[in-house]
Amino acid sequence: MTTPALLPVSGRRIPPLSLGASSIPHHRATLRLSEKFILLLILSAFITLCFGAFFFLPDSSKHKRFDLGLEDVLIPHIDSDKGDKNTGGFLIHGLGHDQHRHREEEEQLRNKIRADHERALEEAKEKLKKSRDEIRAEIQTEKSKLLEDLKKKENPPVPLAPVPNLPELKSGDPGDPDIREKRDKIKEMMKHAWDNYRQYGWGHNELKPIARKGHSTNIFGNSQMGATIVDALDTLYIMGLLDEFRDGQEWVTNNLDFGVNSEVSVFEVNIRFIGGLLAAYYLSGQEVFKNKAVLLAEKLLPAFNTPTGIPWAMVNLKSGVGRNWGWASAGSSILAEFGTLHLEFVHLTYLTGNPVYYNKVMHIRKLLQKMDRPNGLYPNYLNPRTGRWGQHHTSVGGLGDSFYEYLLKAWLVSDRTDIDARNMYDNAIEAIEKHLIRKSNGGLTFIGEWKNGHLERKMGHLTCFAGGMLALGADGSPGDKAGHYLQLGAEIAHTCHESYDRTVLKLGPEAFKFDGGAEAVAVRQNEKYYILRPEVIETYWYMWRFTHDPKYRNWGWEAAQAIDKYCRVSGGFSGLKDVYSSAPAYDDVQQSFFLAETLKYLYLLFSSDDLLPLDNWVFNTEAHPLPVIRTANSTLPGNHVAR
């Protein structure tokens, strides 16, 4: 998730400082509505009086001319039988029945104008009797009604889609009193994190728990979008913290605004906001979350307006102008960013019936399928103007990670019908195992990084998610490799646990090496920090679900105790600058993904398997659960049942 400049972030990238423009207040250069309202009221009354006087003046010459004009118009008489003009005479239009009918219509018009005139006068008299405060209150009521009507026109309700037939959300009670006590501890940690954010950072994107104030980074632009609120909603709901969930829902309903002049990360906003809103909708059934998700998705679509259809990394929510990070290989887009949109965008099409979201992500996939890949590997950089790869750097950690995760999960969310996605995943994993996965001298399995034909023997904390991914993808592997990939996932989990166990604080560093005698330890000072990341615990949870080996719960509890001991402060939870130092130094940031992912995965680790079973749910890269879309009620393009 978010780190200082040039650090990979959750799901897993590297945003530097933003150059987003400052937002413009809504009230700037706006005339006072009350003054305009009163002026318009006086003007309308004056016009009504004048218009009424025009008709009510007795024996008006205008009236006479008006009447004569109707009665004295001469038109040629056309013989209907012959179809030509009868030159023998003329009919005078307006005499007889027509003349009587027109006089009645004129009288009705006069009566209506008179009634409107009298009603306007009475209303004006009543207004003059009221106090200034009463008039202001009425003006404010009219203003609110007008704004509400405008909102309804701008944001029409999203059409209903068949909601998946999901089983009732279980409590997940583990049964064992010892495990239940540990789960209750995780819930208490969540409440501590949320309550302090609620008190000191409400509405801000994140919290500075030591300074006790709001915090934000360039990935969210320069506006207060309540990232922690949206990111935490489903965790609160799953844990049964429903009062806190309702507080978050109220904020989303009344305050979450995407019409701001702010430049945001398309990737981060997608996985945290759209993913979080969709998960909250599926869990609670509250329409506001779905509607907000669709509104935000519309704001992201201009990012795809590139020559190739590969989206820009950032987009201004108001202007729709996009651009890429300045440091990203000659203006390239990043594999993990444009490759981590599929789950959310497919669900947007499913819920709305609008194929645009599905088509955007499928276009990206088709483009990638046509491209040559060096050694079968996907480089991390792709230029959205030329459609060519940038620097040949491949990583299953930052810059690349969640692309591979979403290939597998695209297959899973489609109820295992998206065979293209599964084939791309299998081919990618085969190339990764051949070129990137190695064993250290001490017997630890790790995933290195490929840089310009050379394997760098370094693994990032972000890469540790891959143990869980390999276990999740084991079932369905080609040939008889299911057992092999489950074992490979277990070996990655073990290596990542070692990276935790070999620190003083029992929390893993941002990156660790396997060179010479240094194995699973950070060498550089700028790699020794821990920012409340979830990836190791994520892998523990997947491995627990597939093996029920108790060591994964034991390892998860070790991590939970270390977080509570060393990261907990009176104002929430903070990241640490050096996990090898016995005197913790804090970075003073409570990341939104700590509530969305780290605490959620810990809670699930100590819950029974019937809480969000993997047969029915797929977790996005921010740990937001989205339901498997069964083909029988799919609204996706190409499905004969659609819409």
mmCIF file with all atom_site columns, N, CA and C in Angstrom, residues 107-167:
data_model
loop_
_atom_site.group_PDB
_atom_site.id
_atom_site.type_symbol
_atom_site.label_atom_id
_atom_site.label_alt_id
_atom_site.label_comp_id
_atom_site.label_asym_id
_atom_site.label_entity_id
_atom_site.label_seq_id
_atom_site.pdbx_PDB_ins_code
_atom_site.Cartn_x
_atom_site.Cartn_y
_atom_site.Cartn_z
_atom_site.occupancy
_atom_site.B_iso_or_equiv
_atom_site.pdbx_formal_charge
_atom_site.auth_seq_id
_atom_site.auth_comp_id
_atom_site.auth_asym_id
_atom_site.auth_atom_id
_atom_site.pdbx_PDB_model_num
ATOM 1   N N  . GLU A 1 107 ? -61.913 33.458  -22.782 1.00 0.00 ? 107 GLU A N  1
ATOM 2   C CA . GLU A 1 107 ? -62.430 33.724  -21.440 1.00 0.00 ? 107 GLU A CA 1
ATOM 3   C C  . GLU A 1 107 ? -61.764 32.810  -20.408 1.00 0.00 ? 107 GLU A C  1
ATOM 4   N N  . GLN A 1 108 ? -61.539 31.537  -20.783 1.00 0.00 ? 108 GLN A N  1
ATOM 5   C CA . GLN A 1 108 ? -60.862 30.611  -19.866 1.00 0.00 ? 108 GLN A CA 1
ATOM 6   C C  . GLN A 1 108 ? -59.430 31.066  -19.591 1.00 0.00 ? 108 GLN A C  1
ATOM 7   N N  . LEU A 1 109 ? -58.767 31.573  -20.634 1.00 0.00 ? 109 LEU A N  1
ATOM 8   C CA . LEU A 1 109 ? -57.404 32.055  -20.459 1.00 0.00 ? 109 LEU A CA 1
ATOM 9   C C  . LEU A 1 109 ? -57.369 33.255  -19.516 1.00 0.00 ? 109 LEU A C  1
ATOM 10  N N  . ARG A 1 110 ? -58.331 34.203  -19.718 1.00 0.00 ? 110 ARG A N  1
ATOM 11  C CA . ARG A 1 110 ? -58.391 35.367  -18.840 1.00 0.00 ? 110 ARG A CA 1
ATOM 12  C C  . ARG A 1 110 ? -58.632 34.957  -17.394 1.00 0.00 ? 110 ARG A C  1
ATOM 13  N N  . ASN A 1 111 ? -59.546 33.993  -17.202 1.00 0.00 ? 111 ASN A N  1
ATOM 14  C CA . ASN A 1 111 ? -59.859 33.531  -15.834 1.00 0.00 ? 111 ASN A CA 1
ATOM 15  C C  . ASN A 1 111 ? -58.652 32.890  -15.171 1.00 0.00 ? 111 ASN A C  1
ATOM 16  N N  . LYS A 1 112 ? -57.896 32.117  -15.952 1.00 0.00 ? 112 LYS A N  1
ATOM 17  C CA . LYS A 1 112 ? -56.710 31.463  -15.387 1.00 0.00 ? 112 LYS A CA 1
ATOM 18  C C  . LYS A 1 112 ? -55.659 32.484  -14.984 1.00 0.00 ? 112 LYS A C  1
ATOM 19  N N  . ILE A 1 113 ? -55.428 33.477  -15.871 1.00 0.00 ? 113 ILE A N  1
ATOM 20  C CA . ILE A 1 113 ? -54.440 34.514  -15.554 1.00 0.00 ? 113 ILE A CA 1
ATOM 21  C C  . ILE A 1 113 ? -54.874 35.312  -14.334 1.00 0.00 ? 113 ILE A C  1
ATOM 22  N N  . ARG A 1 114 ? -56.195 35.608  -14.257 1.00 0.00 ? 114 ARG A N  1
ATOM 23  C CA . ARG A 1 114 ? -56.702 36.349  -13.104 1.00 0.00 ? 114 ARG A CA 1
ATOM 24  C C  . ARG A 1 114 ? -56.469 35.565  -11.808 1.00 0.00 ? 114 ARG A C  1
ATOM 25  N N  . ALA A 1 115 ? -56.750 34.249  -11.875 1.00 0.00 ? 115 ALA A N  1
ATOM 26  C CA . ALA A 1 115 ? -56.572 33.417  -10.680 1.00 0.00 ? 115 ALA A CA 1
ATOM 27  C C  . ALA A 1 115 ? -55.099 33.340  -10.274 1.00 0.00 ? 115 ALA A C  1
ATOM 28  N N  . ASP A 1 116 ? -54.223 33.174  -11.272 1.00 0.00 ? 116 ASP A N  1
ATOM 29  C CA . ASP A 1 116 ? -52.791 33.129  -10.964 1.00 0.00 ? 116 ASP A CA 1
ATOM 30  C C  . ASP A 1 116 ? -52.320 34.445  -10.365 1.00 0.00 ? 116 ASP A C  1
ATOM 31  N N  . HIS A 1 117 ? -52.836 35.543  -10.921 1.00 0.00 ? 117 HIS A N  1
ATOM 32  C CA . HIS A 1 117 ? -52.470 36.873  -10.443 1.00 0.00 ? 117 HIS A CA 1
ATOM 33  C C  . HIS A 1 117 ? -52.876 37.066  -8.978  1.00 0.00 ? 117 HIS A C  1
ATOM 34  N N  . GLU A 1 118 ? -54.130 36.676  -8.688  1.00 0.00 ? 118 GLU A N  1
ATOM 35  C CA . GLU A 1 118 ? -54.622 36.832  -7.319  1.00 0.00 ? 118 GLU A CA 1
ATOM 36  C C  . GLU A 1 118 ? -53.850 35.941  -6.346  1.00 0.00 ? 118 GLU A C  1
ATOM 37  N N  . ARG A 1 119 ? -53.513 34.713  -6.802  1.00 0.00 ? 119 ARG A N  1
ATOM 38  C CA . ARG A 1 119 ? -52.765 33.807  -5.931  1.00 0.00 ? 119 ARG A CA 1
ATOM 39  C C  . ARG A 1 119 ? -51.361 34.342  -5.652  1.00 0.00 ? 119 ARG A C  1
ATOM 40  N N  . ALA A 1 120 ? -50.727 34.925  -6.681  1.00 0.00 ? 120 ALA A N  1
ATOM 41  C CA . ALA A 1 120 ? -49.396 35.500  -6.488  1.00 0.00 ? 120 ALA A CA 1
ATOM 42  C C  . ALA A 1 120 ? -49.424 36.659  -5.510  1.00 0.00 ? 120 ALA A C  1
ATOM 43  N N  . LEU A 1 121 ? -50.482 37.485  -5.610  1.00 0.00 ? 121 LEU A N  1
ATOM 44  C CA . LEU A 1 121 ? -50.609 38.602  -4.670  1.00 0.00 ? 121 LEU A CA 1
ATOM 45  C C  . LEU A 1 121 ? -50.780 38.111  -3.243  1.00 0.00 ? 121 LEU A C  1
ATOM 46  N N  . GLU A 1 122 ? -51.613 37.070  -3.083  1.00 0.00 ? 122 GLU A N  1
ATOM 47  C CA . GLU A 1 122 ? -51.832 36.524  -1.736  1.00 0.00 ? 122 GLU A CA 1
ATOM 48  C C  . GLU A 1 122 ? -50.532 35.951  -1.163  1.00 0.00 ? 122 GLU A C  1
ATOM 49  N N  . GLU A 1 123 ? -49.775 35.228  -2.024  1.00 0.00 ? 123 GLU A N  1
ATOM 50  C CA . GLU A 1 123 ? -48.509 34.656  -1.555  1.00 0.00 ? 123 GLU A CA 1
ATOM 51  C C  . GLU A 1 123 ? -47.533 35.755  -1.156  1.00 0.00 ? 123 GLU A C  1
ATOM 52  N N  . ALA A 1 124 ? -47.513 36.842  -1.952  1.00 0.00 ? 124 ALA A N  1
ATOM 53  C CA . ALA A 1 124 ? -46.622 37.951  -1.625  1.00 0.00 ? 124 ALA A CA 1
ATOM 54  C C  . ALA A 1 124 ? -46.997 38.586  -0.291  1.00 0.00 ? 124 ALA A C  1
ATOM 55  N N  . LYS A 1 125 ? -48.327 38.751  -0.067  1.00 0.00 ? 125 LYS A N  1
ATOM 56  C CA . LYS A 1 125 ? -48.789 39.313  1.210   1.00 0.00 ? 125 LYS A CA 1
ATOM 57  C C  . LYS A 1 125 ? -48.360 38.432  2.384   1.00 0.00 ? 125 LYS A C  1
ATOM 58  N N  . GLU A 1 126 ? -48.503 37.100  2.197   1.00 0.00 ? 126 GLU A N  1
ATOM 59  C CA . GLU A 1 126 ? -48.122 36.169  3.269   1.00 0.00 ? 126 GLU A CA 1
ATOM 60  C C  . GLU A 1 126 ? -46.623 36.231  3.542   1.00 0.00 ? 126 GLU A C  1
ATOM 61  N N  . LYS A 1 127 ? -45.818 36.347  2.469   1.00 0.00 ? 127 LYS A N  1
ATOM 62  C CA . LYS A 1 127 ? -44.371 36.441  2.647   1.00 0.00 ? 127 LYS A CA 1
ATOM 63  C C  . LYS A 1 127 ? -43.998 37.663  3.484   1.00 0.00 ? 127 LYS A C  1
ATOM 64  N N  . LEU A 1 128 ? -44.690 38.793  3.191   1.00 0.00 ? 128 LEU A N  1
ATOM 65  C CA . LEU A 1 128 ? -44.367 40.030  3.898   1.00 0.00 ? 128 LEU A CA 1
ATOM 66  C C  . LEU A 1 128 ? -44.699 39.961  5.375   1.00 0.00 ? 128 LEU A C  1
ATOM 67  N N  . LYS A 1 129 ? -45.606 39.090  5.748   1.00 0.00 ? 129 LYS A N  1
ATOM 68  C CA . LYS A 1 129 ? -45.983 38.950  7.157   1.00 0.00 ? 129 LYS A CA 1
ATOM 69  C C  . LYS A 1 129 ? -44.938 38.153  7.951   1.00 0.00 ? 129 LYS A C  1
ATOM 70  N N  . LYS A 1 130 ? -44.072 37.371  7.243   1.00 0.00 ? 130 LYS A N  1
ATOM 71  C CA . LYS A 1 130 ? -43.136 36.475  7.930   1.00 0.00 ? 130 LYS A CA 1
ATOM 72  C C  . LYS A 1 130 ? -41.871 37.216  8.345   1.00 0.00 ? 130 LYS A C  1
ATOM 73  N N  . SER A 1 131 ? -41.208 36.663  9.357   1.00 0.00 ? 131 SER A N  1
ATOM 74  C CA . SER A 1 131 ? -39.962 37.259  9.834   1.00 0.00 ? 131 SER A CA 1
ATOM 75  C C  . SER A 1 131 ? -38.821 36.925  8.870   1.00 0.00 ? 131 SER A C  1
ATOM 76  N N  . ARG A 1 132 ? -37.696 37.610  9.034   1.00 0.00 ? 132 ARG A N  1
ATOM 77  C CA . ARG A 1 132 ? -36.530 37.357  8.190   1.00 0.00 ? 132 ARG A CA 1
ATOM 78  C C  . ARG A 1 132 ? -36.033 35.923  8.344   1.00 0.00 ? 132 ARG A C  1
ATOM 79  N N  . ASP A 1 133 ? -36.039 35.401  9.590   1.00 0.00 ? 133 ASP A N  1
ATOM 80  C CA . ASP A 1 133 ? -35.564 34.035  9.834   1.00 0.00 ? 133 ASP A CA 1
ATOM 81  C C  . ASP A 1 133 ? -36.456 33.008  9.145   1.00 0.00 ? 133 ASP A C  1
ATOM 82  N N  . GLU A 1 134 ? -37.768 33.246  9.160   1.00 0.00 ? 134 GLU A N  1
ATOM 83  C CA . GLU A 1 134 ? -38.685 32.318  8.499   1.00 0.00 ? 134 GLU A CA 1
ATOM 84  C C  . GLU A 1 134 ? -38.461 32.312  6.986   1.00 0.00 ? 134 GLU A C  1
ATOM 85  N N  . ILE A 1 135 ? -38.242 33.514  6.416   1.00 0.00 ? 135 ILE A N  1
ATOM 86  C CA . ILE A 1 135 ? -37.987 33.590  4.972   1.00 0.00 ? 135 ILE A CA 1
ATOM 87  C C  . ILE A 1 135 ? -36.692 32.876  4.616   1.00 0.00 ? 135 ILE A C  1
ATOM 88  N N  . ARG A 1 136 ? -35.644 33.080  5.454   1.00 0.00 ? 136 ARG A N  1
ATOM 89  C CA . ARG A 1 136 ? -34.371 32.389  5.205   1.00 0.00 ? 136 ARG A CA 1
ATOM 90  C C  . ARG A 1 136 ? -34.534 30.873  5.274   1.00 0.00 ? 136 ARG A C  1
ATOM 91  N N  . ALA A 1 137 ? -35.320 30.409  6.226   1.00 0.00 ? 137 ALA A N  1
ATOM 92  C CA . ALA A 1 137 ? -35.543 28.968  6.364   1.00 0.00 ? 137 ALA A CA 1
ATOM 93  C C  . ALA A 1 137 ? -36.230 28.407  5.127   1.00 0.00 ? 137 ALA A C  1
ATOM 94  N N  . GLU A 1 138 ? -37.206 29.156  4.591   1.00 0.00 ? 138 GLU A N  1
ATOM 95  C CA . GLU A 1 138 ? -37.900 28.689  3.389   1.00 0.00 ? 138 GLU A CA 1
ATOM 96  C C  . GLU A 1 138 ? -36.958 28.664  2.189   1.00 0.00 ? 138 GLU A C  1
ATOM 97  N N  . ILE A 1 139 ? -36.108 29.703  2.095   1.00 0.00 ? 139 ILE A N  1
ATOM 98  C CA . ILE A 1 139 ? -35.138 29.745  1.001   1.00 0.00 ? 139 ILE A CA 1
ATOM 99  C C  . ILE A 1 139 ? -34.196 28.548  1.080   1.00 0.00 ? 139 ILE A C  1
ATOM 100 N N  . GLN A 1 140 ? -33.738 28.225  2.306   1.00 0.00 ? 140 GLN A N  1
ATOM 101 C CA . GLN A 1 140 ? -32.833 27.091  2.476   1.00 0.00 ? 140 GLN A CA 1
ATOM 102 C C  . GLN A 1 140 ? -33.521 25.777  2.097   1.00 0.00 ? 140 GLN A C  1
ATOM 103 N N  . THR A 1 141 ? -34.804 25.662  2.434   1.00 0.00 ? 141 THR A N  1
ATOM 104 C CA . THR A 1 141 ? -35.560 24.456  2.075   1.00 0.00 ? 141 THR A CA 1
ATOM 105 C C  . THR A 1 141 ? -35.645 24.309  0.561   1.00 0.00 ? 141 THR A C  1
ATOM 106 N N  . GLU A 1 142 ? -35.975 25.429  -0.125  1.00 0.00 ? 142 GLU A N  1
ATOM 107 C CA . GLU A 1 142 ? -36.051 25.396  -1.583  1.00 0.00 ? 142 GLU A CA 1
ATOM 108 C C  . GLU A 1 142 ? -34.700 25.072  -2.204  1.00 0.00 ? 142 GLU A C  1
ATOM 109 N N  . LYS A 1 143 ? -33.640 25.643  -1.616  1.00 0.00 ? 143 LYS A N  1
ATOM 110 C CA . LYS A 1 143 ? -32.287 25.383  -2.118  1.00 0.00 ? 143 LYS A CA 1
ATOM 111 C C  . LYS A 1 143 ? -31.945 23.902  -1.989  1.00 0.00 ? 143 LYS A C  1
ATOM 112 N N  . SER A 1 144 ? -32.241 23.316  -0.828  1.00 0.00 ? 144 SER A N  1
ATOM 113 C CA . SER A 1 144 ? -31.941 21.900  -0.603  1.00 0.00 ? 144 SER A CA 1
ATOM 114 C C  . SER A 1 144 ? -32.721 21.019  -1.570  1.00 0.00 ? 144 SER A C  1
ATOM 115 N N  . LYS A 1 145 ? -33.988 21.372  -1.799  1.00 0.00 ? 145 LYS A N  1
ATOM 116 C CA . LYS A 1 145 ? -34.813 20.591  -2.717  1.00 0.00 ? 145 LYS A CA 1
ATOM 117 C C  . LYS A 1 145 ? -34.256 20.661  -4.134  1.00 0.00 ? 145 LYS A C  1
ATOM 118 N N  . LEU A 1 146 ? -33.826 21.878  -4.543  1.00 0.00 ? 146 LEU A N  1
ATOM 119 C CA . LEU A 1 146 ? -33.251 22.052  -5.865  1.00 0.00 ? 146 LEU A CA 1
ATOM 120 C C  . LEU A 1 146 ? -31.987 21.218  -6.042  1.00 0.00 ? 146 LEU A C  1
ATOM 121 N N  . LEU A 1 147 ? -31.102 21.251  -5.024  1.00 0.00 ? 147 LEU A N  1
ATOM 122 C CA . LEU A 1 147 ? -29.865 20.472  -5.093  1.00 0.00 ? 147 LEU A CA 1
ATOM 123 C C  . LEU A 1 147 ? -30.152 18.982  -5.156  1.00 0.00 ? 147 LEU A C  1
ATOM 124 N N  . GLU A 1 148 ? -31.144 18.534  -4.401  1.00 0.00 ? 148 GLU A N  1
ATOM 125 C CA . GLU A 1 148 ? -31.502 17.118  -4.393  1.00 0.00 ? 148 GLU A CA 1
ATOM 126 C C  . GLU A 1 148 ? -32.031 16.692  -5.755  1.00 0.00 ? 148 GLU A C  1
ATOM 127 N N  . ASP A 1 149 ? -32.852 17.546  -6.371  1.00 0.00 ? 149 ASP A N  1
ATOM 128 C CA . ASP A 1 149 ? -33.371 17.235  -7.705  1.00 0.00 ? 149 ASP A CA 1
ATOM 129 C C  . ASP A 1 149 ? -32.246 17.147  -8.727  1.00 0.00 ? 149 ASP A C  1
ATOM 130 N N  . LEU A 1 150 ? -31.264 18.071  -8.609  1.00 0.00 ? 150 LEU A N  1
ATOM 131 C CA . LEU A 1 150 ? -30.123 18.042  -9.523  1.00 0.00 ? 150 LEU A CA 1
ATOM 132 C C  . LEU A 1 150 ? -29.310 16.772  -9.357  1.00 0.00 ? 150 LEU A C  1
ATOM 133 N N  . LYS A 1 151 ? -29.126 16.348  -8.091  1.00 0.00 ? 151 LYS A N  1
ATOM 134 C CA . LYS A 1 151 ? -28.367 15.115  -7.833  1.00 0.00 ? 151 LYS A CA 1
ATOM 135 C C  . LYS A 1 151 ? -29.054 13.914  -8.471  1.00 0.00 ? 151 LYS A C  1
ATOM 136 N N  . LYS A 1 152 ? -30.394 13.879  -8.372  1.00 0.00 ? 152 LYS A N  1
ATOM 137 C CA . LYS A 1 152 ? -31.132 12.746  -8.931  1.00 0.00 ? 152 LYS A CA 1
ATOM 138 C C  . LYS A 1 152 ? -30.982 12.693  -10.449 1.00 0.00 ? 152 LYS A C  1
ATOM 139 N N  . LYS A 1 153 ? -30.937 13.899  -11.079 1.00 0.00 ? 153 LYS A N  1
ATOM 140 C CA . LYS A 1 153 ? -30.778 13.931  -12.526 1.00 0.00 ? 153 LYS A CA 1
ATOM 141 C C  . LYS A 1 153 ? -29.370 13.516  -12.938 1.00 0.00 ? 153 LYS A C  1
ATOM 142 N N  . GLU A 1 154 ? -28.359 13.985  -12.172 1.00 0.00 ? 154 GLU A N  1
ATOM 143 C CA . GLU A 1 154 ? -26.965 13.672  -12.497 1.00 0.00 ? 154 GLU A CA 1
ATOM 144 C C  . GLU A 1 154 ? -26.610 12.227  -12.169 1.00 0.00 ? 154 GLU A C  1
ATOM 145 N N  . ASN A 1 155 ? -27.203 11.680  -11.096 1.00 0.00 ? 155 ASN A N  1
ATOM 146 C CA . ASN A 1 155 ? -26.847 10.341  -10.622 1.00 0.00 ? 155 ASN A CA 1
ATOM 147 C C  . ASN A 1 155 ? -28.075 9.440   -10.618 1.00 0.00 ? 155 ASN A C  1
ATOM 148 N N  . PRO A 1 156 ? -28.547 9.039   -11.795 1.00 0.00 ? 156 PRO A N  1
ATOM 149 C CA . PRO A 1 156 ? -29.731 8.177   -11.818 1.00 0.00 ? 156 PRO A CA 1
ATOM 150 C C  . PRO A 1 156 ? -29.433 6.850   -11.138 1.00 0.00 ? 156 PRO A C  1
ATOM 151 N N  . PRO A 1 157 ? -30.431 6.212   -10.552 1.00 0.00 ? 157 PRO A N  1
ATOM 152 C CA . PRO A 1 157 ? -30.193 4.948   -9.846  1.00 0.00 ? 157 PRO A CA 1
ATOM 153 C C  . PRO A 1 157 ? -29.654 3.875   -10.774 1.00 0.00 ? 157 PRO A C  1
ATOM 154 N N  . VAL A 1 158 ? -28.743 3.065   -10.247 1.00 0.00 ? 158 VAL A N  1
ATOM 155 C CA . VAL A 1 158 ? -28.152 1.983   -11.026 1.00 0.00 ? 158 VAL A CA 1
ATOM 156 C C  . VAL A 1 158 ? -29.180 0.872   -11.199 1.00 0.00 ? 158 VAL A C  1
ATOM 157 N N  . PRO A 1 159 ? -29.334 0.330   -12.400 1.00 0.00 ? 159 PRO A N  1
ATOM 158 C CA . PRO A 1 159 ? -30.319 -0.738  -12.591 1.00 0.00 ? 159 PRO A CA 1
ATOM 159 C C  . PRO A 1 159 ? -29.992 -1.960  -11.746 1.00 0.00 ? 159 PRO A C  1
ATOM 160 N N  . LEU A 1 160 ? -31.025 -2.640  -11.325 1.00 0.00 ? 160 LEU A N  1
ATOM 161 C CA . LEU A 1 160 ? -30.838 -3.823  -10.495 1.00 0.00 ? 160 LEU A CA 1
ATOM 162 C C  . LEU A 1 160 ? -30.295 -4.974  -11.332 1.00 0.00 ? 160 LEU A C  1
ATOM 163 N N  . ALA A 1 161 ? -29.443 -5.774  -10.725 1.00 0.00 ? 161 ALA A N  1
ATOM 164 C CA . ALA A 1 161 ? -28.931 -6.982  -11.365 1.00 0.00 ? 161 ALA A CA 1
ATOM 165 C C  . ALA A 1 161 ? -29.245 -8.147  -10.443 1.00 0.00 ? 161 ALA A C  1
ATOM 166 N N  . PRO A 1 162 ? -29.305 -9.341  -10.992 1.00 0.00 ? 162 PRO A N  1
ATOM 167 C CA . PRO A 1 162 ? -29.562 -10.488 -10.121 1.00 0.00 ? 162 PRO A CA 1
ATOM 168 C C  . PRO A 1 162 ? -28.412 -10.695 -9.149  1.00 0.00 ? 162 PRO A C  1
ATOM 169 N N  . VAL A 1 163 ? -28.668 -10.489 -7.875  1.00 0.00 ? 163 VAL A N  1
ATOM 170 C CA . VAL A 1 163 ? -27.624 -10.663 -6.866  1.00 0.00 ? 163 VAL A CA 1
ATOM 171 C C  . VAL A 1 163 ? -27.344 -12.156 -6.715  1.00 0.00 ? 163 VAL A C  1
ATOM 172 N N  . PRO A 1 164 ? -26.082 -12.534 -6.654  1.00 0.00 ? 164 PRO A N  1
ATOM 173 C CA . PRO A 1 164 ? -25.773 -13.963 -6.520  1.00 0.00 ? 164 PRO A CA 1
ATOM 174 C C  . PRO A 1 164 ? -26.488 -14.585 -5.321  1.00 0.00 ? 164 PRO A C  1
ATOM 175 N N  . ASN A 1 165 ? -26.871 -15.816 -5.482  1.00 0.00 ? 165 ASN A N  1
ATOM 176 C CA . ASN A 1 165 ? -27.550 -16.530 -4.399  1.00 0.00 ? 165 ASN A CA 1
ATOM 177 C C  . ASN A 1 165 ? -26.508 -16.956 -3.371  1.00 0.00 ? 165 ASN A C  1
ATOM 178 N N  . LEU A 1 166 ? -26.151 -16.020 -2.488  1.00 0.00 ? 166 LEU A N  1
ATOM 179 C CA . LEU A 1 166 ? -25.072 -16.250 -1.532  1.00 0.00 ? 166 LEU A CA 1
ATOM 180 C C  . LEU A 1 166 ? -25.601 -16.880 -0.260  1.00 0.00 ? 166 LEU A C  1
ATOM 181 N N  . PRO A 1 167 ? -24.835 -17.786 0.311   1.00 0.00 ? 167 PRO A N  1
ATOM 182 C CA . PRO A 1 167 ? -25.242 -18.337 1.603   1.00 0.00 ? 167 PRO A CA 1
ATOM 183 C C  . PRO A 1 167 ? -25.185 -17.251 2.673   1.00 0.00 ? 167 PRO A C  1
#
